[in-house]
Every structure is written in C-alpha cells, then in structure tokens.
Short mmCIF file of C-alpha atoms and ligand atoms in Angstrom, two decimals:
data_model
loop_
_atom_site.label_atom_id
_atom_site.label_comp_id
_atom_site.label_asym_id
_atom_site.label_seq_id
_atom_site.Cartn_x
_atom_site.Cartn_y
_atom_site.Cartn_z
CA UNK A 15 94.02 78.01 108.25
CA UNK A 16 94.83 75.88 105.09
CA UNK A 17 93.84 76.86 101.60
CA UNK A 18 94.11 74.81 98.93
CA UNK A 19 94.30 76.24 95.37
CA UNK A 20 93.15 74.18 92.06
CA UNK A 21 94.53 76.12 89.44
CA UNK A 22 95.88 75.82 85.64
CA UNK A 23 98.30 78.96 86.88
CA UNK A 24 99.75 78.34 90.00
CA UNK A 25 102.61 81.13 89.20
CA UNK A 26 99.72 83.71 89.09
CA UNK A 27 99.74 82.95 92.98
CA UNK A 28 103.09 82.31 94.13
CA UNK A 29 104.00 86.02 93.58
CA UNK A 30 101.22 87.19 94.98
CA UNK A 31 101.30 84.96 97.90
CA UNK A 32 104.92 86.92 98.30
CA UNK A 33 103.79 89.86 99.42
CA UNK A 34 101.39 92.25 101.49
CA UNK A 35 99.19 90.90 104.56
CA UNK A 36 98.60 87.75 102.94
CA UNK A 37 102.54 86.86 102.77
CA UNK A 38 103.14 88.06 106.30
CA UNK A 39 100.56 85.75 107.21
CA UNK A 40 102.12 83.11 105.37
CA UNK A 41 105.66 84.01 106.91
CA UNK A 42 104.00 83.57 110.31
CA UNK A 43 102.73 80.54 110.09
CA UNK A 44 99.00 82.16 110.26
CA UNK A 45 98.27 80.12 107.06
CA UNK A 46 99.40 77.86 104.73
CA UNK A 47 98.75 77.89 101.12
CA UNK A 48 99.26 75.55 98.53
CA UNK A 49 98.40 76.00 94.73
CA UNK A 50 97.81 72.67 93.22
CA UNK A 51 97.61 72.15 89.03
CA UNK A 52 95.28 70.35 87.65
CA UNK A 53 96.79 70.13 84.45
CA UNK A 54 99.66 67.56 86.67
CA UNK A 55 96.40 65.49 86.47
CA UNK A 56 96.01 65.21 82.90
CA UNK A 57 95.80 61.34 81.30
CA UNK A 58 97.12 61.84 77.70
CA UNK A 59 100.68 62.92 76.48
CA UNK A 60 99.04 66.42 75.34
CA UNK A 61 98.11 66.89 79.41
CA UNK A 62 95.26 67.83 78.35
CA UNK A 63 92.47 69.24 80.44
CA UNK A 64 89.60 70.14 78.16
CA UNK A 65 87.71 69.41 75.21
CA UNK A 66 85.39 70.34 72.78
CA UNK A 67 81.46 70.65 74.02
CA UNK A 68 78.75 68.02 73.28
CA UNK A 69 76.89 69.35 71.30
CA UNK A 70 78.63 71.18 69.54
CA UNK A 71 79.07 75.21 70.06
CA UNK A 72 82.29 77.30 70.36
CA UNK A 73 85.30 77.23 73.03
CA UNK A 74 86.52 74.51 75.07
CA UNK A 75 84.72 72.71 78.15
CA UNK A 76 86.71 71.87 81.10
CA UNK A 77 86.60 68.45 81.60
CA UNK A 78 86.11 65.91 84.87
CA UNK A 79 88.89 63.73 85.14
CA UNK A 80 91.72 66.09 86.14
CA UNK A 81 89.49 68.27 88.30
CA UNK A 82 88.53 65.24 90.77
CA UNK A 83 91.60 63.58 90.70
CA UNK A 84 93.35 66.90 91.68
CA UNK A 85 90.68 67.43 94.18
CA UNK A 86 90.72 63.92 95.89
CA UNK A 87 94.59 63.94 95.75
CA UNK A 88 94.53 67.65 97.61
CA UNK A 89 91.54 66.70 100.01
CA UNK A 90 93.88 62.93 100.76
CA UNK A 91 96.73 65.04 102.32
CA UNK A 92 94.54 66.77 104.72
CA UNK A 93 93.06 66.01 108.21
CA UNK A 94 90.68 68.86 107.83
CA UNK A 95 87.64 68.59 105.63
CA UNK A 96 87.69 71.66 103.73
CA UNK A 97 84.87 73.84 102.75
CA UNK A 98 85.26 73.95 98.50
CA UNK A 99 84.73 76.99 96.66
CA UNK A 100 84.12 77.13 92.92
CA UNK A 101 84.73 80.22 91.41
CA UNK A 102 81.96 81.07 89.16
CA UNK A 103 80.67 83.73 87.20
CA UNK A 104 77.38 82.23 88.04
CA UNK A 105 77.86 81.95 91.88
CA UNK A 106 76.51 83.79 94.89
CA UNK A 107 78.29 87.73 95.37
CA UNK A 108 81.30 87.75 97.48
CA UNK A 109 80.50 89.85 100.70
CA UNK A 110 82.03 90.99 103.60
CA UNK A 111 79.46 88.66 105.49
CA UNK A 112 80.82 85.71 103.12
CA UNK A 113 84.59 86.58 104.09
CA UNK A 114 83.88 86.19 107.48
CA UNK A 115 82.05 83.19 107.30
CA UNK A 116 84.83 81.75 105.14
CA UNK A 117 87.30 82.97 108.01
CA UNK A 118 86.05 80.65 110.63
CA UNK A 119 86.85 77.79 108.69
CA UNK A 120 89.49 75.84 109.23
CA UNK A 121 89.93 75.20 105.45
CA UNK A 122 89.32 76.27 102.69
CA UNK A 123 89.39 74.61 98.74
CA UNK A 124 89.57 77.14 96.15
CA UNK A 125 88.66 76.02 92.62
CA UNK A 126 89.74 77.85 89.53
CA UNK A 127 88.24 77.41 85.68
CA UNK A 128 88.35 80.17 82.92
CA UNK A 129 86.66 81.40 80.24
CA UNK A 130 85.81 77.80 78.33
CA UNK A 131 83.83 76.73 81.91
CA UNK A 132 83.35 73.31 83.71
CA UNK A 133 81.52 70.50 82.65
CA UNK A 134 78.51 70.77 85.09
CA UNK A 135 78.94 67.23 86.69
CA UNK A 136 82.34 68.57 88.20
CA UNK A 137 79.58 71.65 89.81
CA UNK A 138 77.28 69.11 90.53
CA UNK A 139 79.27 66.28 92.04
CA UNK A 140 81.86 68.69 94.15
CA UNK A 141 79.07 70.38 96.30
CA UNK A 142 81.15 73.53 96.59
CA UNK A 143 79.92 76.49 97.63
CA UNK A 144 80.04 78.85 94.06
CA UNK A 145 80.93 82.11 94.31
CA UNK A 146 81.41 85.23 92.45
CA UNK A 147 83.41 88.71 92.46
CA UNK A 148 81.09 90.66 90.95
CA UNK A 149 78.96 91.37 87.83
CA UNK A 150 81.91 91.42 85.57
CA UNK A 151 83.29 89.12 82.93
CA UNK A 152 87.13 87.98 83.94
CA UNK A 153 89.28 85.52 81.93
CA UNK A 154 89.84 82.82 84.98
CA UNK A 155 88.80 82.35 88.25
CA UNK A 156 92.27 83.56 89.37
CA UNK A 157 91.92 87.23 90.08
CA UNK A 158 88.60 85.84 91.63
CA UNK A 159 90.04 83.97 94.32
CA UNK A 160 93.11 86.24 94.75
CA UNK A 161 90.48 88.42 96.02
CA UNK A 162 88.77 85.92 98.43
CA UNK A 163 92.09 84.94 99.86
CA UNK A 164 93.29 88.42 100.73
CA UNK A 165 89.68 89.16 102.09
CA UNK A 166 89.61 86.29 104.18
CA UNK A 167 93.10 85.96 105.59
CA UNK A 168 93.46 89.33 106.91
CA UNK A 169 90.29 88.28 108.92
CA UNK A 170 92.58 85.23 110.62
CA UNK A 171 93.89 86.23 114.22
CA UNK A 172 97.06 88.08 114.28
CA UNK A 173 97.26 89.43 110.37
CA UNK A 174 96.12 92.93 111.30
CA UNK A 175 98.96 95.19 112.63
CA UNK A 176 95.77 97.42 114.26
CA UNK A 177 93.48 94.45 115.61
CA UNK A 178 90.60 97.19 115.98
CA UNK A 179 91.14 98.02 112.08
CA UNK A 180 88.96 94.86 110.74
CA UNK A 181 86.09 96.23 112.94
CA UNK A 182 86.22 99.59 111.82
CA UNK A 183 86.42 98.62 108.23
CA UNK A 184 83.84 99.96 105.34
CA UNK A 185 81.21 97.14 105.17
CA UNK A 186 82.01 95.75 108.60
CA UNK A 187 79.54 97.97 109.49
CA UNK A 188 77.38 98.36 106.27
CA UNK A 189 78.75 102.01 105.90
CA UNK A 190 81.47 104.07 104.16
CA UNK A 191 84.52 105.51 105.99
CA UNK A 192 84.81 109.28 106.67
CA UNK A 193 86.62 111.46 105.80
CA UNK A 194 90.83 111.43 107.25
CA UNK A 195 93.12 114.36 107.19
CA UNK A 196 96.81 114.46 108.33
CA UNK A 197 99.37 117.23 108.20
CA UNK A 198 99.78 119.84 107.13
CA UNK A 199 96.41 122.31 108.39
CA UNK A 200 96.42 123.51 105.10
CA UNK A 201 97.72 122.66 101.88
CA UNK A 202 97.11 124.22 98.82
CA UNK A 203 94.23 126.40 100.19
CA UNK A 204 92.81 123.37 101.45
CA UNK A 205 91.85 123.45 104.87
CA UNK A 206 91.57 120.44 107.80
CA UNK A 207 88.06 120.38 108.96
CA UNK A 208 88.19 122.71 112.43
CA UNK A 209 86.67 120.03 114.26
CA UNK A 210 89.48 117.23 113.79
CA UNK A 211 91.98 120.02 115.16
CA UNK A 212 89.49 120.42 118.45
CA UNK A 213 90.55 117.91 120.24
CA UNK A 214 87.06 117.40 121.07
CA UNK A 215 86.61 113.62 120.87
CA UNK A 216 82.84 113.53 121.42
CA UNK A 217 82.17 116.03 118.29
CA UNK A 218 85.15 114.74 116.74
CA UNK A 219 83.07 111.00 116.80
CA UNK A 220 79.59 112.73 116.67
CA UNK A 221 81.13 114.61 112.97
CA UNK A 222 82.80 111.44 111.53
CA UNK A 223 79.54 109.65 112.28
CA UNK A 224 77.81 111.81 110.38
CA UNK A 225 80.28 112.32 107.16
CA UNK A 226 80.02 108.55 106.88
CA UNK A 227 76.43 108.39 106.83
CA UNK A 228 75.93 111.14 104.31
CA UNK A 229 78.50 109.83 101.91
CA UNK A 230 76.66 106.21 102.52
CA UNK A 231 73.95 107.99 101.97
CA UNK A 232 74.98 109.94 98.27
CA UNK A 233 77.20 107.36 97.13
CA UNK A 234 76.14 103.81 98.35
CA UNK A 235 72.10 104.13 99.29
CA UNK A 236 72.51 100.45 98.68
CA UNK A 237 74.30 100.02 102.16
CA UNK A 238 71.80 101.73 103.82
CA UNK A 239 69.06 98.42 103.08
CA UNK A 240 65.93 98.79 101.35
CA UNK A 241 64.07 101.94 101.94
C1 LIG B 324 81.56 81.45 77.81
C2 LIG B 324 81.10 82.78 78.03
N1 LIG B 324 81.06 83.30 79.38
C3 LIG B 324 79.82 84.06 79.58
C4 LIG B 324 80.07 85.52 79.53
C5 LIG B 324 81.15 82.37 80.46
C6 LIG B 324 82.35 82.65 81.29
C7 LIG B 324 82.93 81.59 81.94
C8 LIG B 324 84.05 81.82 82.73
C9 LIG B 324 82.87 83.91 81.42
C10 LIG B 324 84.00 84.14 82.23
C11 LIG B 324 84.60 83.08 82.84
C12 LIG B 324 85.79 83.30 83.66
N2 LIG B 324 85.45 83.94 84.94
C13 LIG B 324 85.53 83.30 86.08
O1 LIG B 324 85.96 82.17 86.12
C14 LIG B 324 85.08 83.96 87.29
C15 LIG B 324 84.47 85.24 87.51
C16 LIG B 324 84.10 86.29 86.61
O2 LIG B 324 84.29 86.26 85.39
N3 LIG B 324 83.50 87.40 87.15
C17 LIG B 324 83.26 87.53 88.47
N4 LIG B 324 83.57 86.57 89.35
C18 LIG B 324 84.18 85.44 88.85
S1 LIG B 324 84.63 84.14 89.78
C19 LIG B 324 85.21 83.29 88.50
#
C-alpha cells in the first residue's frame, strides 16, 4: 500500500513512522509512506499557506492554492488513484469497519489542516472521503491520521506477528476482550480464575465468552446495537 501524507508537519510523522508495527511494515516493504508539505507549495516569499477569513471573524483560513498544487503534484507521481481522506472534525467516525475498508485500498491520501480549517472549496473540489477520530477538539489533523495509519496498516498482509490476532481483536467482533491472566497463580492474594488453570478448553472458551459479553455488556452496551 502507498500513503500519501499532506501535512504542514511532516517531522510529527517521520518519528513515528520509525517505530512499532507501522515501521516494521515500512522496513518490509509492506508500505510506503511519504509525508508531503504543503507549505513547499506556498507562492509568496512568506510561504505562506493561509489567510485571514472573508468576512471577517477570528483565526486564519487555510487557503486553496498550496493544498491542490501539493495534491496534484503527490497524485502526478503515482500510478494508483488514491482514495483521499480529509481529516475533519466534521467528518464521518473512524471505525474498525472504516479501517478495514481503508485497508483494501491500494492507496491511500491523507490530508492534514489544524485548528484555523480549510477553505470549503478545497472540501468541496477534492471529493475526499472526511473523517474524524472522535468527538474531541485536537490542534491538527496529525494525531488524527497517525491514528488511521496505525489502524489501517496493521490490517495489510504480513504486519501481524499472530495473523489470527486482527480477528480476535476488540471491535472485530463488536465486543470487548476478556479477561487474561499469566503467572504467577497468585499474586498478592489475587487469584487466577480456576477455570484458565483447567485445562478444559471447551469451559475455558465457553467462560471467556461469557466475561466478554458481560463486560460488553456493563461497560460498552453501545457494542451490543440498539436494544
Ligand atoms: C475553529 C474552531 N474549531 C471548532 C471547535 C474548529 C476546529 C478546526 C480544526 C477545531 C479543531 C481543528 C483541528 N482538528 C482536526 O483537524 C481534526 C480532528 C479533531 O479535532 N477531532 C477529532 N478528529 C479530528 S480529525 C482532524
């Protein structure tokens, strides 16, 4: 897979991009990422790449010029059409159903704003798909698609050390994880549940089942669907 990152903070990325599942995927070839700044897109000496709102109002509007030239200059380099993200406080909730749509592309184009916001004709004219984190107020899009990345590319084929992992993850299959115990039996007057130690797979399944229903149940009803 390809990602392609519009940023004004590509050094927010590299280091990430350095480490965990996402740079082992990178060292392997799995996929390639490539943070692009817009601000190299500016026109004036000042590189500038917003200004103040028509209108009139407080903070700073993002403005077109840099955005599509940054964009059309990315997109140029690649065979692959990619599917474009904007990240938005205003777009659509990132699920685990969204990550694995976004997996089975075979590119993806991550745009970044902050706090200021885009000029709508850049949301307008890019046809991205917008997306959103959650119902929380960040300074950038950054974190934002930090999270989408490592979501998505430890989706791709060969990122997981445990290929069965991704299935059994929380939300994979709309319910919390149970409970997990490893040495010692006891610590601190804390004792492993009996059945783990049974070696009774069948009630060992039939309990874990159940622990991850109830704490579905008590601590995420909204998993469960509407009822
Ligand atoms: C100008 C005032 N803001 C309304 C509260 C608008 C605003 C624009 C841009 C607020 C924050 C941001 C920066 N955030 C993102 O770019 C962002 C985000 C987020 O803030 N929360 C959850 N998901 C995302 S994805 C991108």
């Amino acid at each position: 897979m390809w990602i392609d990152v519009l940023t004004l903070f590509p050094e927010v990325f590299e280091s990430y991009l350095a480490t965990s599942i996402v740079g082992r995927a990178v060292a392997e070839g799995r996929v390639t990422i490539r943070c692009t700044n817009f601000r190299d897109f500016a026109k004036d000496k000042h590189r500038s790449v917003d200004d103040r709102p028509f209108g009139g109002g407080p903070g700073m509007v993002l403005m077109c010029g840099p955005v599509f030239d940054a964009l059309e200059s990315v997109e140029a380099q690649r065979k692959e059409k990619p599917q474009r993200i904007l990240l938005t406080p205003q777009g659509a909730r990132l699920t685990q159903r969204v990550v694995a749509e976004l997996a089975q592309e075979p590119a993806l184009l991550l745009v970044c704003g902050h706090y200021e916001g885009f000029d709508e004709r850049i949301r307008i004219r890019i046809n991205a798909r917008e997306i959103s984190v959650g119902d929380y107020v960040l300074s950038g899009g950054e974190p934002a698609a930090m999270v989408l990345v490592d979501a998505v590319v430890r989706l791709l084929p060969g990122a997981l050390g445990d290929e069965a992992s991704a299935d059994n993850d929380s939300f994979a299959d709309g319910v919390l994880e149970y409970p997990q115990y490893t040495r010692p039996r006891e610590f601190r007057g804390m004792r492993v549940p009996e059945v783990l130690l049974s070696g009774n797979h069948a009630e060992i399944a039939a309990w874990r089942e159940e622990q991850a229903r109830q704490r579905t149940a008590q601590r995420r009803p909204d998993l469960l669907g509407p009822s």
